Amino acid sequence: MVKDTSSKICLACRKTIKGRTDKKFCDDLCRNDYNNRLKSDDNNYMRNINNALRKNRRIIASLLEDAPEGKIVLSKDSLSLKGFEFKYITHLSTYKEGKSYFFCYEYGYLPLENNRYLLVRREKSPGIAGAESKKIQR
């Protein structure tokens, strides 16, 4: 019987592993660390997008707080100065008039002429808890 003289190396900490021949890690801490590092790129990407979406939502919500009719028209520059990023939206809704509203959760905007935007908040449907209708506050 020939013994395998090559020693196994832990994939996380690179130390020599003792024990079973099919072992890849020296302990649970190394196994968790290795797997977390593998997933960190995906998690960072998703975290950055979610942060941008939440920021866009906060910006529109804060601007609509002071709007007497629940809507306001602003220029693209004024939104950009507040840190709004137009490339991040949660969904797009097209209405009967053919207008497409871009939404960041329940807050949205409609592009108008001359780089201006109508900011709105979607009404919640009173019939079903948590459900939202296709109406826009006007």
Coordinates of N, CA, C and O in Angstrom, one line a residue:
M1 N 0.8 -1.2 0.0 CA 0.0 0.0 0.0 C 0.9 1.2 0.0 O 1.8 1.4 0.8
V2 N 0.6 2.2 -0.9 CA 1.4 3.4 -1.1 C 0.7 4.5 -0.4 O -0.5 4.8 -0.6
K3 N 1.4 5.2 0.5 CA 0.9 6.4 1.2 C 1.0 7.6 0.4 O 2.1 7.8 -0.3
D4 N 0.0 8.5 0.4 CA 0.1 9.8 -0.3 C 0.9 10.7 0.6 O 0.4 11.1 1.7
T5 N 2.0 11.1 0.1 CA 2.9 12.0 0.9 C 2.5 13.5 0.7 O 3.0 14.4 1.4
S6 N 1.7 13.8 -0.3 CA 1.4 15.2 -0.6 C 0.4 15.6 0.5 O -0.6 14.9 0.8
S7 N 0.6 16.8 1.1 CA -0.3 17.3 2.1 C -1.3 18.2 1.5 O -1.1 18.9 0.5
K8 N -2.5 18.2 2.0 CA -3.6 19.0 1.6 C -3.4 20.4 2.2 O -3.0 20.5 3.3
I9 N -3.8 21.4 1.4 CA -3.7 22.8 1.9 C -5.1 23.4 2.0 O -5.9 23.2 1.1
C10 N -5.4 24.1 3.1 CA -6.7 24.8 3.3 C -6.9 25.8 2.2 O -6.0 26.6 2.0
L11 N -8.0 25.8 1.6 CA -8.3 26.8 0.5 C -8.4 28.2 1.0 O -8.2 29.2 0.2
A12 N -8.7 28.4 2.3 CA -8.8 29.8 2.8 C -7.5 30.3 3.4 O -7.1 31.4 3.0
C13 N -6.9 29.6 4.3 CA -5.8 30.1 5.0 C -4.4 29.6 4.5 O -3.4 30.0 5.0
R14 N -4.5 28.6 3.6 CA -3.3 28.0 3.0 C -2.4 27.2 4.0 O -1.3 26.9 3.7
K15 N -3.0 26.8 5.2 CA -2.2 26.0 6.1 C -2.5 24.5 5.8 O -3.4 24.2 5.1
T16 N -1.6 23.7 6.3 CA -1.7 22.2 6.1 C -2.9 21.7 6.8 O -3.1 22.0 8.0
I17 N -3.6 20.8 6.1 CA -4.8 20.2 6.7 C -4.5 18.9 7.2 O -3.8 18.1 6.6
K18 N -5.0 18.6 8.4 CA -4.9 17.2 9.0 C -6.2 16.6 9.1 O -7.2 17.3 9.3
G19 N -6.3 15.3 8.9 CA -7.6 14.7 9.0 C -8.0 13.9 7.7 O -7.1 13.4 7.0
R20 N -9.2 13.9 7.4 CA -9.7 13.2 6.2 C -9.0 13.7 4.9 O -8.7 14.8 4.8
T21 N -9.0 12.8 4.0 CA -8.3 13.0 2.7 C -9.1 14.0 1.8 O -8.5 14.6 1.0
D22 N -10.4 14.0 2.0 CA -11.2 14.9 1.1 C -11.5 16.2 1.7 O -12.3 17.0 1.2
K23 N -10.8 16.5 2.8 CA -11.1 17.8 3.5 C -10.5 18.9 2.7 O -9.4 18.8 2.1
K24 N -11.2 20.1 2.6 CA -10.8 21.2 1.9 C -10.4 22.4 2.8 O -9.7 23.3 2.4
F25 N -10.9 22.4 4.0 CA -10.7 23.5 4.9 C -10.2 23.0 6.3 O -10.6 21.9 6.6
C26 N -9.5 23.8 7.0 CA -9.0 23.3 8.3 C -10.1 23.4 9.4 O -10.1 22.6 10.3
D27 N -11.1 24.3 9.2 CA -12.2 24.4 10.2 C -13.3 25.1 9.6 O -13.3 25.6 8.4
D28 N -14.4 25.3 10.3 CA -15.6 25.9 9.8 C -15.4 27.4 9.6 O -16.0 28.0 8.7
L29 N -14.5 28.0 10.4 CA -14.2 29.5 10.2 C -13.6 29.7 8.8 O -14.0 30.6 8.1
C30 N -12.7 28.9 8.4 CA -12.0 29.0 7.1 C -13.0 28.7 6.0 O -13.0 29.4 5.0
R31 N -13.9 27.7 6.2 CA -14.9 27.4 5.2 C -15.8 28.5 4.9 O -16.1 28.9 3.8
N32 N -16.3 29.1 6.0 CA -17.2 30.3 5.9 C -16.5 31.5 5.3 O -17.1 32.2 4.5
D33 N -15.3 31.7 5.7 CA -14.5 32.8 5.2 C -14.3 32.7 3.6 O -14.5 33.6 2.9
Y34 N -14.0 31.5 3.2 CA -13.8 31.2 1.8 C -15.1 31.4 1.0 O -15.1 32.1 0.0
N35 N -16.1 30.9 1.5 CA -17.4 31.0 0.7 C -17.9 32.5 0.8 O -18.5 32.9 -0.2
N36 N -17.7 33.2 1.8 CA -18.1 34.6 1.9 C -17.3 35.4 0.9 O -17.9 36.3 0.3
R37 N -16.0 35.1 0.8 CA -15.2 35.9 -0.2 C -15.7 35.6 -1.6 O -15.7 36.5 -2.5
L38 N -16.1 34.3 -1.9 CA -16.6 34.0 -3.2 C -17.8 34.8 -3.6 O -18.0 35.2 -4.7
K39 N -18.7 35.0 -2.6 CA -20.0 35.6 -2.9 C -19.9 37.2 -2.7 O -20.9 37.9 -3.1
S40 N -18.8 37.7 -2.2 CA -18.8 39.1 -1.9 C -18.9 40.0 -3.1 O -19.5 41.1 -3.0
D41 N -18.4 39.6 -4.3 CA -18.5 40.4 -5.5 C -20.0 40.6 -5.9 O -20.4 41.7 -6.1
D42 N -20.8 39.5 -5.9 CA -22.2 39.6 -6.2 C -22.9 40.4 -5.1 O -23.8 41.2 -5.5
N43 N -22.6 40.2 -3.9 CA -23.3 40.9 -2.8 C -23.0 42.4 -2.9 O -23.9 43.2 -2.7
N44 N -21.7 42.8 -3.2 CA -21.4 44.2 -3.3 C -22.1 44.8 -4.4 O -22.6 46.0 -4.3
Y45 N -22.2 44.2 -5.6 CA -22.9 44.7 -6.7 C -24.4 45.0 -6.4 O -24.9 46.0 -6.7
M46 N -25.1 44.0 -5.8 CA -26.5 44.1 -5.5 C -26.7 45.2 -4.4 O -27.6 46.0 -4.4
R47 N -25.8 45.2 -3.4 CA -25.9 46.2 -2.3 C -25.7 47.6 -2.9 O -26.5 48.5 -2.5
N48 N -24.8 47.9 -3.9 CA -24.7 49.2 -4.5 C -25.9 49.6 -5.2 O -26.3 50.8 -5.2
I49 N -26.5 48.7 -6.0 CA -27.8 49.0 -6.7 C -28.9 49.3 -5.7 O -29.6 50.3 -5.9
N50 N -29.0 48.5 -4.7 CA -30.1 48.7 -3.7 C -29.9 50.0 -3.0 O -30.9 50.8 -2.7
N51 N -28.7 50.4 -2.7 CA -28.4 51.7 -2.1 C -28.8 52.8 -3.0 O -29.4 53.8 -2.5
A52 N -28.5 52.7 -4.3 CA -28.9 53.8 -5.2 C -30.4 53.9 -5.4 O -30.9 55.0 -5.4
L53 N -31.1 52.8 -5.4 CA -32.5 52.8 -5.5 C -33.1 53.5 -4.2 O -34.1 54.3 -4.3
R54 N -32.6 53.1 -3.0 CA -33.1 53.7 -1.8 C -32.9 55.2 -1.8 O -33.7 56.0 -1.4
K55 N -31.7 55.6 -2.3 CA -31.4 57.0 -2.3 C -32.3 57.8 -3.3 O -32.8 58.9 -2.9
N56 N -32.5 57.2 -4.5 CA -33.5 57.8 -5.4 C -34.9 58.0 -4.8 O -35.5 59.0 -4.9
R57 N -35.3 56.9 -4.1 CA -36.6 57.0 -3.4 C -36.7 58.1 -2.4 O -37.6 58.8 -2.3
R58 N -35.6 58.2 -1.6 CA -35.6 59.2 -0.5 C -35.6 60.6 -1.1 O -36.3 61.5 -0.6
I59 N -34.9 60.8 -2.2 CA -34.9 62.1 -2.8 C -36.2 62.5 -3.3 O -36.7 63.6 -3.0
I60 N -36.9 61.6 -4.0 CA -38.3 62.0 -4.5 C -39.2 62.2 -3.4 O -40.0 63.1 -3.3
A61 N -39.2 61.3 -2.4 CA -40.1 61.4 -1.2 C -39.9 62.7 -0.5 O -40.9 63.4 -0.1
S62 N -38.6 63.1 -0.3 CA -38.4 64.4 0.4 C -38.9 65.6 -0.4 O -39.4 66.6 0.1
L63 N -38.8 65.5 -1.7 CA -39.2 66.6 -2.6 C -40.8 66.7 -2.6 O -41.3 67.8 -2.7
L64 N -41.4 65.6 -2.5 CA -42.9 65.5 -2.5 C -43.5 65.9 -1.2 O -44.7 66.2 -1.1
E65 N -42.7 65.8 -0.1 CA -43.3 66.2 1.2 C -43.9 67.6 1.2 O -44.9 67.8 1.8
D66 N -43.2 68.5 0.6 CA -43.6 69.9 0.6 C -44.5 70.3 -0.6 O -45.0 71.4 -0.7
A67 N -44.8 69.3 -1.5 CA -45.7 69.6 -2.6 C -47.1 69.5 -2.2 O -47.6 68.5 -1.7
P68 N -47.9 70.6 -2.4 CA -49.2 70.7 -1.9 C -50.2 69.7 -2.6 O -51.1 69.2 -2.0
E69 N -50.0 69.4 -3.8 CA -50.9 68.6 -4.6 C -50.3 67.2 -4.7 O -50.9 66.3 -5.5
G70 N -49.2 66.9 -4.1 CA -48.6 65.5 -4.2 C -47.8 65.3 -5.5 O -47.5 64.2 -5.8
K71 N -47.5 66.4 -6.2 CA -46.7 66.3 -7.4 C -45.9 67.6 -7.5 O -46.3 68.6 -7.0
I72 N -44.8 67.5 -8.2 CA -44.0 68.7 -8.4 C -43.2 68.5 -9.7 O -42.9 67.4 -10.1
V73 N -42.9 69.6 -10.4 CA -42.1 69.6 -11.6 C -40.7 70.2 -11.3 O -40.7 71.3 -10.7
L74 N -39.7 69.5 -11.6 CA -38.3 70.0 -11.4 C -37.5 69.7 -12.6 O -37.8 68.9 -13.5
S75 N -36.4 70.4 -12.7 CA -35.4 70.2 -13.8 C -34.5 69.0 -13.5 O -34.4 68.6 -12.3
K76 N -34.0 68.5 -14.6 CA -33.1 67.4 -14.4 C -31.8 67.8 -13.6 O -31.4 67.0 -12.8
D77 N -31.4 69.0 -13.8 CA -30.2 69.5 -13.1 C -30.4 69.5 -11.6 O -29.6 69.1 -10.8
S78 N -31.6 70.0 -11.1 CA -31.9 70.1 -9.7 C -32.0 68.7 -9.1 O -31.6 68.5 -7.9
L79 N -32.5 67.7 -9.8 CA -32.5 66.3 -9.3 C -31.1 65.8 -9.2 O -30.7 65.1 -8.3
S80 N -30.3 66.0 -10.3 CA -28.9 65.5 -10.3 C -28.1 66.1 -9.2 O -27.3 65.4 -8.6
L81 N -28.3 67.4 -8.9 CA -27.6 68.0 -7.8 C -27.8 67.4 -6.5 O -27.0 67.4 -5.6
K82 N -29.0 66.8 -6.3 CA -29.4 66.2 -5.0 C -28.8 64.8 -5.0 O -29.0 64.1 -4.0
G83 N -28.3 64.3 -6.1 CA -27.7 63.0 -6.1 C -28.5 61.9 -6.8 O -28.2 60.7 -6.7
F84 N -29.6 62.3 -7.4 CA -30.5 61.4 -8.1 C -29.8 60.8 -9.3 O -29.2 61.4 -10.1
E85 N -29.9 59.4 -9.4 CA -29.3 58.7 -10.5 C -30.4 58.1 -11.4 O -31.1 57.2 -11.0
F86 N -30.6 58.6 -12.6 CA -31.7 58.3 -13.5 C -31.6 56.8 -14.0 O -32.6 56.3 -14.4
K87 N -30.4 56.2 -14.0 CA -30.3 54.9 -14.5 C -30.8 53.8 -13.6 O -31.0 52.6 -14.0
Y88 N -31.2 54.1 -12.3 CA -31.7 53.2 -11.4 C -33.2 53.4 -11.2 O -33.6 54.3 -10.6
I89 N -34.0 52.4 -11.6 CA -35.4 52.4 -11.4 C -35.8 51.0 -11.0 O -35.1 50.0 -11.3
T90 N -37.0 50.9 -10.4 CA -37.5 49.5 -10.0 C -38.4 49.0 -11.1 O -38.5 47.8 -11.4
H91 N -39.2 49.9 -11.7 CA -40.1 49.5 -12.8 C -40.6 50.6 -13.6 O -40.3 51.8 -13.3
L92 N -41.2 50.3 -14.7 CA -41.7 51.3 -15.7 C -43.2 51.0 -15.9 O -43.6 49.9 -16.0
S93 N -44.0 52.1 -15.8 CA -45.5 51.9 -16.0 C -45.9 52.8 -17.2 O -45.6 54.0 -17.1
T94 N -46.6 52.2 -18.1 CA -47.2 53.0 -19.2 C -48.7 53.1 -19.0 O -49.3 52.1 -18.8
Y95 N -49.2 54.3 -19.2 CA -50.6 54.5 -18.9 C -51.4 54.7 -20.2 O -50.8 54.8 -21.3
K96 N -52.7 54.8 -20.1 CA -53.6 54.9 -21.3 C -53.2 56.0 -22.2 O -53.3 55.9 -23.4
E97 N -52.7 57.1 -21.7 CA -52.3 58.2 -22.5 C -51.1 58.0 -23.3 O -50.6 58.8 -24.1
G98 N -50.4 56.8 -23.0 CA -49.2 56.5 -23.7 C -47.9 57.1 -23.0 O -46.8 57.0 -23.4
K99 N -48.2 57.7 -21.8 CA -47.1 58.2 -21.0 C -46.4 57.1 -20.2 O -47.1 56.3 -19.6
S100 N -45.1 57.1 -20.2 CA -44.3 56.1 -19.4 C -43.7 56.8 -18.2 O -42.9 57.7 -18.3
Y101 N -44.1 56.3 -17.0 CA -43.6 56.8 -15.7 C -42.5 55.8 -15.3 O -42.6 54.6 -15.4
F102 N -41.4 56.3 -14.8 CA -40.3 55.6 -14.3 C -40.4 55.6 -12.8 O -40.5 56.6 -12.2
F103 N -40.4 54.4 -12.1 CA -40.7 54.3 -10.7 C -39.4 53.8 -10.0 O -38.7 53.0 -10.4
C104 N -39.3 54.3 -8.8 CA -38.4 53.8 -7.8 C -39.3 53.5 -6.6 O -39.6 54.3 -5.8
Y105 N -39.7 52.2 -6.5 CA -40.7 51.7 -5.6 C -42.0 52.5 -5.9 O -42.5 52.5 -7.0
E106 N -42.6 53.2 -4.9 CA -43.9 53.8 -5.1 C -43.7 55.2 -5.6 O -44.7 55.9 -5.9
Y107 N -42.5 55.8 -5.7 CA -42.3 57.1 -6.2 C -41.8 57.1 -7.6 O -41.0 56.2 -7.9
G108 N -42.3 58.0 -8.4 CA -41.9 58.0 -9.8 C -41.8 59.3 -10.4 O -42.0 60.4 -9.8
Y109 N -41.4 59.3 -11.7 CA -41.2 60.6 -12.4 C -41.6 60.3 -13.9 O -41.5 59.2 -14.4
L110 N -42.1 61.4 -14.5 CA -42.5 61.4 -15.9 C -41.6 62.4 -16.6 O -41.6 63.6 -16.2
P111 N -40.8 62.0 -17.6 CA -40.0 63.0 -18.3 C -40.9 63.9 -19.1 O -41.8 63.5 -19.8
L112 N -40.7 65.2 -19.0 CA -41.4 66.3 -19.7 C -40.5 66.9 -20.7 O -39.3 66.5 -20.9
E113 N -40.9 67.9 -21.4 CA -40.1 68.7 -22.3 C -39.0 69.5 -21.6 O -39.2 69.8 -20.4
N114 N -38.0 69.9 -22.3 CA -36.9 70.8 -21.8 C -36.3 70.3 -20.5 O -36.0 71.0 -19.6
N115 N -36.0 69.0 -20.5 CA -35.3 68.4 -19.3 C -35.9 68.6 -18.0 O -35.3 68.9 -17.0
R116 N -37.3 68.5 -18.0 CA -38.0 68.7 -16.7 C -38.7 67.4 -16.4 O -39.0 66.6 -17.3
Y117 N -39.0 67.2 -15.2 CA -39.6 65.9 -14.7 C -40.8 66.2 -13.8 O -40.6 67.1 -12.9
L118 N -41.9 65.5 -14.0 CA -43.0 65.5 -13.0 C -42.8 64.4 -12.0 O -42.7 63.2 -12.4
L119 N -42.6 64.7 -10.8 CA -42.5 63.7 -9.7 C -43.8 63.4 -9.1 O -44.6 64.3 -8.8
V120 N -44.1 62.1 -8.9 CA -45.4 61.7 -8.4 C -45.2 60.6 -7.4 O -44.1 60.0 -7.3
R121 N -46.3 60.3 -6.7 CA -46.3 59.1 -5.8 C -47.5 58.3 -6.2 O -48.6 58.8 -6.3
R122 N -47.3 57.0 -6.3 CA -48.4 56.1 -6.7 C -49.3 55.9 -5.5 O -48.9 55.7 -4.4
E123 N -50.6 55.9 -5.8 CA -51.6 55.7 -4.7 C -51.7 54.2 -4.4 O -51.6 53.4 -5.3
K124 N -52.0 53.9 -3.1 CA -52.2 52.6 -2.7 C -53.7 52.2 -2.9 O -54.5 53.0 -2.7
S125 N -53.9 51.0 -3.3 CA -55.3 50.5 -3.5 C -55.9 50.2 -2.1 O -55.3 49.5 -1.3
P126 N -57.1 50.8 -1.8 CA -57.7 50.6 -0.5 C -58.3 49.2 -0.4 O -58.5 48.8 0.7
G127 N -58.5 48.5 -1.5 CA -59.2 47.2 -1.4 C -58.3 46.1 -0.9 O -58.8 45.2 -0.1
I128 N -57.1 46.0 -1.3 CA -56.2 44.9 -0.9 C -55.0 45.5 -0.1 O -54.3 46.4 -0.6
A129 N -54.7 45.0 1.1 CA -53.6 45.5 1.9 C -52.3 45.3 1.1 O -52.0 44.2 0.7
G130 N -51.5 46.3 1.0 CA -50.2 46.2 0.3 C -50.3 46.3 -1.2 O -49.2 46.5 -1.8
A131 N -51.4 46.1 -1.8 CA -51.5 46.2 -3.3 C -51.6 47.6 -3.7 O -52.0 48.5 -3.0
E132 N -51.1 47.8 -4.9 CA -51.0 49.2 -5.4 C -51.8 49.2 -6.7 O -51.8 48.3 -7.5
S133 N -52.5 50.3 -7.0 CA -53.3 50.5 -8.2 C -52.4 51.1 -9.3 O -51.3 51.5 -9.0
K134 N -52.9 51.3 -10.4 CA -52.2 51.9 -11.5 C -52.4 53.4 -11.6 O -52.0 54.1 -12.5
K135 N -53.1 54.0 -10.6 CA -53.4 55.4 -10.6 C -52.2 56.2 -10.1 O -51.5 55.8 -9.2
I136 N -52.1 57.4 -10.6 CA -51.1 58.3 -10.1 C -51.8 59.5 -9.5 O -52.9 59.9 -9.9
Q137 N -51.3 59.9 -8.3 CA -51.9 61.1 -7.7 C -51.8 62.3 -8.6 O -50.8 62.6 -9.2
R138 N -52.9 63.0 -8.8 CA -52.9 64.2 -9.7 C -53.4 65.3 -8.9 O -54.2 65.3 -8.1

